[in-house]
CSV table of C-alpha atoms in Angstrom, one decimal:
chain,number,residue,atom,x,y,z
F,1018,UNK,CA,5.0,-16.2,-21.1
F,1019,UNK,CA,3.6,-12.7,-20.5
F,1020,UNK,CA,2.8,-11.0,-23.8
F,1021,UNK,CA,0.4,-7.9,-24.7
F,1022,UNK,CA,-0.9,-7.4,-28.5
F,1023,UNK,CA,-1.7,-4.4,-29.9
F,1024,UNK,CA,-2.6,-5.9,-33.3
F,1025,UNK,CA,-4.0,-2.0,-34.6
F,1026,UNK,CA,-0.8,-0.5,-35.3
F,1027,UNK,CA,-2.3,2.8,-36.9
F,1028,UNK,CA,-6.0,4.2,-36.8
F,1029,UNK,CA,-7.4,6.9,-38.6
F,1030,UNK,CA,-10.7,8.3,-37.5
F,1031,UNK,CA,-12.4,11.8,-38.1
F,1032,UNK,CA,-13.1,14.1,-35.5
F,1033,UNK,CA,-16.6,12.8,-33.2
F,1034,UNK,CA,-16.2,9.7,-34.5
F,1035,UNK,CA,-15.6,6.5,-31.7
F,1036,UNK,CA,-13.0,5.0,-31.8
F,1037,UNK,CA,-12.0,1.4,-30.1
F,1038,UNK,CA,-8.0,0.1,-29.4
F,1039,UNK,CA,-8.1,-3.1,-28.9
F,1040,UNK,CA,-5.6,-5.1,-26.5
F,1041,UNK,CA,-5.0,-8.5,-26.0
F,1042,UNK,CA,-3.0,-10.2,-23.2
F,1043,UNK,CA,-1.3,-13.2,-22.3
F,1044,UNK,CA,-0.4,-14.5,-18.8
F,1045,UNK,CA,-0.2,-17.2,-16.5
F,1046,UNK,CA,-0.9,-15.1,-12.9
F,1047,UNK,CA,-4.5,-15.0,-11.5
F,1048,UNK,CA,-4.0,-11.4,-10.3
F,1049,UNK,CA,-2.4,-9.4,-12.8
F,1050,UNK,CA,-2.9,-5.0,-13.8
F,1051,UNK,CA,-3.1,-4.1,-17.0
F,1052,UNK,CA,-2.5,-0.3,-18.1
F,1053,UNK,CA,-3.4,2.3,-20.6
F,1054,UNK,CA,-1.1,5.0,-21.0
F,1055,UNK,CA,-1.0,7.6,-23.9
F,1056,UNK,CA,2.0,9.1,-25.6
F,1057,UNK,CA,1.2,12.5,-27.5
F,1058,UNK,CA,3.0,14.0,-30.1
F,1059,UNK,CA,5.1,16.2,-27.2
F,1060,UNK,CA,6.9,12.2,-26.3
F,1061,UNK,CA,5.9,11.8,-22.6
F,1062,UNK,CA,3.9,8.7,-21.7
F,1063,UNK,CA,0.9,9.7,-20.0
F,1064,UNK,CA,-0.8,7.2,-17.6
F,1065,UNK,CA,-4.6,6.7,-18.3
F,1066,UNK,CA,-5.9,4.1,-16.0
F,1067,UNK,CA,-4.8,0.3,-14.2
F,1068,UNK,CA,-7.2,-2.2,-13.7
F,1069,UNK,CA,-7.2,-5.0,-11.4
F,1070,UNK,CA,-7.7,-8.4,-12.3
F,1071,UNK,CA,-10.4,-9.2,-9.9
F,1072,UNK,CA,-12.1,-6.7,-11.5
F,1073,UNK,CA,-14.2,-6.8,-14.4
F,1074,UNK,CA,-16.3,-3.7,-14.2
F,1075,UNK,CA,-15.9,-1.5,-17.2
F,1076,UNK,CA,-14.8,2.4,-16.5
F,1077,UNK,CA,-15.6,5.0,-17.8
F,1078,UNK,CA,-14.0,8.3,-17.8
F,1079,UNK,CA,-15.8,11.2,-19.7
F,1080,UNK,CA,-14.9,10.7,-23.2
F,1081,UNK,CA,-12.9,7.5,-22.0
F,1082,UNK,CA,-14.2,3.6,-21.7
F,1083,UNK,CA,-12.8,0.6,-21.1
F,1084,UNK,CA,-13.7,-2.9,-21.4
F,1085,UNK,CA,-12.1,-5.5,-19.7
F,1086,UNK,CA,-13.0,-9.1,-20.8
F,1087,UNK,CA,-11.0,-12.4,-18.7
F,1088,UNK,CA,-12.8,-14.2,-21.2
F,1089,UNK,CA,-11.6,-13.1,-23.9
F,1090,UNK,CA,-7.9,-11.3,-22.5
F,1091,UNK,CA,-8.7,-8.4,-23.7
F,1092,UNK,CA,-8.9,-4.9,-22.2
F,1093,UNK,CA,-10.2,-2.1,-25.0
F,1094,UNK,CA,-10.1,1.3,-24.7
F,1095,UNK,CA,-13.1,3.0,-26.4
F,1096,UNK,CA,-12.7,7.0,-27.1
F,1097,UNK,CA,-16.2,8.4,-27.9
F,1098,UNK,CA,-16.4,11.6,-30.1
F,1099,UNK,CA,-13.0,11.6,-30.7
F,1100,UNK,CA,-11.4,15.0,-30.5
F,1101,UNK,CA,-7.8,16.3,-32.6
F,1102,UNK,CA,-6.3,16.4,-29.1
F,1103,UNK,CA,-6.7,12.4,-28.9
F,1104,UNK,CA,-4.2,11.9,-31.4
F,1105,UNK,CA,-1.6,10.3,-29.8
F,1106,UNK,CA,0.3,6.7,-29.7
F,1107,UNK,CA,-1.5,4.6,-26.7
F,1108,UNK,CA,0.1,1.8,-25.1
F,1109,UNK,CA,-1.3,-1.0,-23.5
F,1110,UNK,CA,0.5,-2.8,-20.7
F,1111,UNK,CA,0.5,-5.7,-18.5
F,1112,UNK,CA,1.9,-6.0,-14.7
F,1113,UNK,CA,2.6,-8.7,-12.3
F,1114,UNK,CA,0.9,-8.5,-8.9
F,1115,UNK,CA,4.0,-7.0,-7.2
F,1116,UNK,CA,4.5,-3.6,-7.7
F,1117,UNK,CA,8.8,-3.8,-8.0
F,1118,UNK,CA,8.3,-5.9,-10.8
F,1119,UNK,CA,8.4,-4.3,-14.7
F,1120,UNK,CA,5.4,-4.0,-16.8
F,1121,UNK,CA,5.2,-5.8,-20.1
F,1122,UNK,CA,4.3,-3.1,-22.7
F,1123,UNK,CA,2.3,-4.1,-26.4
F,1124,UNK,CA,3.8,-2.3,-29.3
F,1125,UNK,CA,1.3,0.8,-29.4
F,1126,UNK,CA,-1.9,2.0,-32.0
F,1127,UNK,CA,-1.0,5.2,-33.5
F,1128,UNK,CA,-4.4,7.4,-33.0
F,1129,UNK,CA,-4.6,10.2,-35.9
F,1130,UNK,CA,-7.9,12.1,-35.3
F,1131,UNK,CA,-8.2,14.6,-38.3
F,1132,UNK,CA,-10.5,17.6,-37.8
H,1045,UNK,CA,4.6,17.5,-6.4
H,1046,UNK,CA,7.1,17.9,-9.8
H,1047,UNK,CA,7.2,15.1,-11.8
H,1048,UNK,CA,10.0,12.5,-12.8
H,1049,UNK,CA,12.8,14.8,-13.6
H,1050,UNK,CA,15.4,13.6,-16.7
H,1051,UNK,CA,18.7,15.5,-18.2
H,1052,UNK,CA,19.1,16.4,-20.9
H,1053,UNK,CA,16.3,16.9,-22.8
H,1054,UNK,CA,17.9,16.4,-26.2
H,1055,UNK,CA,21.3,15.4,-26.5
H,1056,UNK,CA,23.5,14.9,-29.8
H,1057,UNK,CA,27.5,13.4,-29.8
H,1058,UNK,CA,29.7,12.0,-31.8
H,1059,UNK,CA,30.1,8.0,-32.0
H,1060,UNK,CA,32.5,7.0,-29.3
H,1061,UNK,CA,31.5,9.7,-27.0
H,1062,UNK,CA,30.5,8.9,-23.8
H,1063,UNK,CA,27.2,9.3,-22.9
H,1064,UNK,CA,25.0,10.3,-19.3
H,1065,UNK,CA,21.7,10.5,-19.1
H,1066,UNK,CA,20.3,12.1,-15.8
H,1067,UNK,CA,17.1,10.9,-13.7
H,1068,UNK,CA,15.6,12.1,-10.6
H,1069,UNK,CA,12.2,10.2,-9.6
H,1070,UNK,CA,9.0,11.1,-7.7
H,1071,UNK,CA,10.1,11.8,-4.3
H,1072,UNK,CA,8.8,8.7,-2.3
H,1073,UNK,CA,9.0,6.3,-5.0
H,1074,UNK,CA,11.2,3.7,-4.3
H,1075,UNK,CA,11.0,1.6,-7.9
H,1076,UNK,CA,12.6,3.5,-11.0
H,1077,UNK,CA,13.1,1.8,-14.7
H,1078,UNK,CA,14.8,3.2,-17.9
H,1079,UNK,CA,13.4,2.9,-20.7
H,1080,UNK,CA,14.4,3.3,-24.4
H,1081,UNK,CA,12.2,3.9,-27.2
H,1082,UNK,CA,12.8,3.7,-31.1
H,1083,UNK,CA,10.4,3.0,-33.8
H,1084,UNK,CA,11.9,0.0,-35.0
H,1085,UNK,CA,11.6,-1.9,-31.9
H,1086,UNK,CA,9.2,0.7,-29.9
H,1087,UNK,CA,9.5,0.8,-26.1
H,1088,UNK,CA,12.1,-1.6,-24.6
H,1089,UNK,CA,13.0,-1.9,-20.8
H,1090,UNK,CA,16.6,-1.9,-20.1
H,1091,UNK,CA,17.0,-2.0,-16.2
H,1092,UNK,CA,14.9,-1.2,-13.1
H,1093,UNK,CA,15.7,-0.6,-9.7
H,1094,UNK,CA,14.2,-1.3,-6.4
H,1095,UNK,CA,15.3,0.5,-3.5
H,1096,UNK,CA,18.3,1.6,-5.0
H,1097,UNK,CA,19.5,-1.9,-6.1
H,1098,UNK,CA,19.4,-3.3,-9.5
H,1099,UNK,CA,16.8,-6.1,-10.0
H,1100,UNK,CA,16.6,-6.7,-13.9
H,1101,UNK,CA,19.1,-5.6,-16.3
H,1102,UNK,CA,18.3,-8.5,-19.1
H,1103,UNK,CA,17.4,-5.9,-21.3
H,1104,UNK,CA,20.2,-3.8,-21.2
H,1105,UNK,CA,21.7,-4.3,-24.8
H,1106,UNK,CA,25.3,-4.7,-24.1
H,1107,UNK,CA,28.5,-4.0,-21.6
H,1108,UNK,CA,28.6,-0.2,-22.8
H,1109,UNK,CA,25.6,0.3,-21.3
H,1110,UNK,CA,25.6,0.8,-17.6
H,1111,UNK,CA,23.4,2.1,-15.3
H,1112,UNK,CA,24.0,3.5,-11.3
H,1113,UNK,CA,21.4,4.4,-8.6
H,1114,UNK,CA,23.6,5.6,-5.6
H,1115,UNK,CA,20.6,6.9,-3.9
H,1116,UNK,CA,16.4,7.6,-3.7
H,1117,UNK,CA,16.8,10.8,-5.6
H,1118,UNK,CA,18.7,10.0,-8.8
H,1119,UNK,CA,19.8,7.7,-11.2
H,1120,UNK,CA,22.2,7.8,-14.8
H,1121,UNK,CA,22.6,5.7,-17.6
H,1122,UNK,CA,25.9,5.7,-18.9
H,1123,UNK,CA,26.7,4.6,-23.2
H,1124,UNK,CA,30.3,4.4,-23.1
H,1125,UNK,CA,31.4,4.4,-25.9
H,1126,UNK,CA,28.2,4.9,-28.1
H,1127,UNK,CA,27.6,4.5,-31.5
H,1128,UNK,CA,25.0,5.8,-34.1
H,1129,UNK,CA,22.4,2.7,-33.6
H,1130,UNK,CA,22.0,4.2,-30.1
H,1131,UNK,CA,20.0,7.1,-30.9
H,1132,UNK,CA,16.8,6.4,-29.3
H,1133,UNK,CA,14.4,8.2,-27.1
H,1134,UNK,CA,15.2,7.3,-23.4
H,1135,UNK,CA,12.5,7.1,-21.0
H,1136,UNK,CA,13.0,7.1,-17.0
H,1137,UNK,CA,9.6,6.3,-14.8
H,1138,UNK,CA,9.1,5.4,-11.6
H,1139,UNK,CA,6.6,3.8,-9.3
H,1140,UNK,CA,5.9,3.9,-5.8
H,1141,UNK,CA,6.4,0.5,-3.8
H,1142,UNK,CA,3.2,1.4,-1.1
H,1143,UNK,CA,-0.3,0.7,-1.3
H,1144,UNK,CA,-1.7,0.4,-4.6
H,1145,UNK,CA,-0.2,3.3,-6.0
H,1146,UNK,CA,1.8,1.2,-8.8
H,1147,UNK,CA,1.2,3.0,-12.1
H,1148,UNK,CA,5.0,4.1,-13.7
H,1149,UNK,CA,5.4,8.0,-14.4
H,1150,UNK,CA,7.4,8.7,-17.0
H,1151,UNK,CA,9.6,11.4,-17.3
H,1152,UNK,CA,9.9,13.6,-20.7
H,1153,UNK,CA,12.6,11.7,-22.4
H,1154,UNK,CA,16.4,12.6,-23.1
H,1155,UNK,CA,16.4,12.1,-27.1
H,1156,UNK,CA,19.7,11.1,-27.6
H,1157,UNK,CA,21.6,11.4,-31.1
H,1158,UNK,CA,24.5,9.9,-31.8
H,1159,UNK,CA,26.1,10.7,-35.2
């Protein structure tokens, strides 16, 4: 079964703190992508980055890290100085290898960054 | 390039009303899902398409939800007749089926009311 946990439900940080989601996934495919997207208070999911199985390099993105670990399932999404304008809901999300096929998304960690 | 395209924005009826939500997708993306968000049971995947033609509707709650996609450039979801438990947040997205572009964009959301 193909499963993504997102056992943080909500996380409360102060502004320049870091902050880690963590995300844990479940699956039986050897090539797989797994997602990030971020849903801010205006509602529309915003797409963050997709990560291939075959690779396990982290990424980093300006404020933005990730972590992907096979070992472990687990793909975490580090924010570094957080900011107010990271407060948001961010989903995690797991995808088959073939791109018509749906994604499987975890339940979401509730970001509140106060100032 | 504008982005996934979704009608209405917010939309509030009466129980037993029929309702039709409005999608048109990422021109050149040829895989488009709806989505339905609440905070009881967060983001839920009702349907996708590929190509036009239907190829996963197990999460489509029941018969009074349909959903059509008689060509590239748009796609509804029909509630006929809906009922208060319906009101929900519905998300279309869509992906494109070449290369490795397979991230979903997701459109605003139609938040749909149904008293």
């Amino acid at each position: 079964a193909q499963k993504v946990t997102q056992a943080q439900t909500e996380i409360s940080v102060v502004e320049k703190e870091d902050v880690t989601l963590d995300c844990v996934y479940e699956t039986r495919d050897t090539t797989y992508y797994l997602f990030w997207y971020k849903q801010p208070p205006s509602g529309e999911l915003v797409f963050l980055i997709r990560r291939n199985s075959f690779d396990e390099q982290n990424e980093i993105s300006g404020r933005y890290s990730w972590n992907f670990q096979k070992s472990t399932s687990s793909f975490n999404f580090t924010i570094t100085a957080s900011q107010v304008v990271d407060s948001a809901v961010y989903f995690c999300a797991l995808g088959p290898p073939y791109n018509t096929d749906k994604l499987i998304f975890g339940t979401g960690t509730r970001l509140q960054v106060f100032p | 390039d504008a982005g996934v395209i979704q009608s209405p924005r917010h939309e509030v009826t009466e129980m037993g009303q029929e309702v039709t939500l409005r999608c048109k997708p990422i021109s050149g993306h040829n895989s488009l899902f709806w989505y339905r968000q609440t905070m009881m049971r967060g983001l839920e995947l009702l349907i996708y398409f590929n190509n036009n033609v239907p190829i996963d509707d197990s999460g489509m709650p029941e018969d009074r939800f349909s959903a059509k996609m008689p060509n590239a450039s748009f796609s509804t979801l029909k509630i006929q007749p809906s009922e208060p438990r319906d009101s929900a947040v519905y998300f279309c997205a869509t992906a494109s089926g070449v290369g490795k572009s397979y991230e979903q964009y997701f459109g605003p959301g139609t938040r749909l009311t149904v008293t």
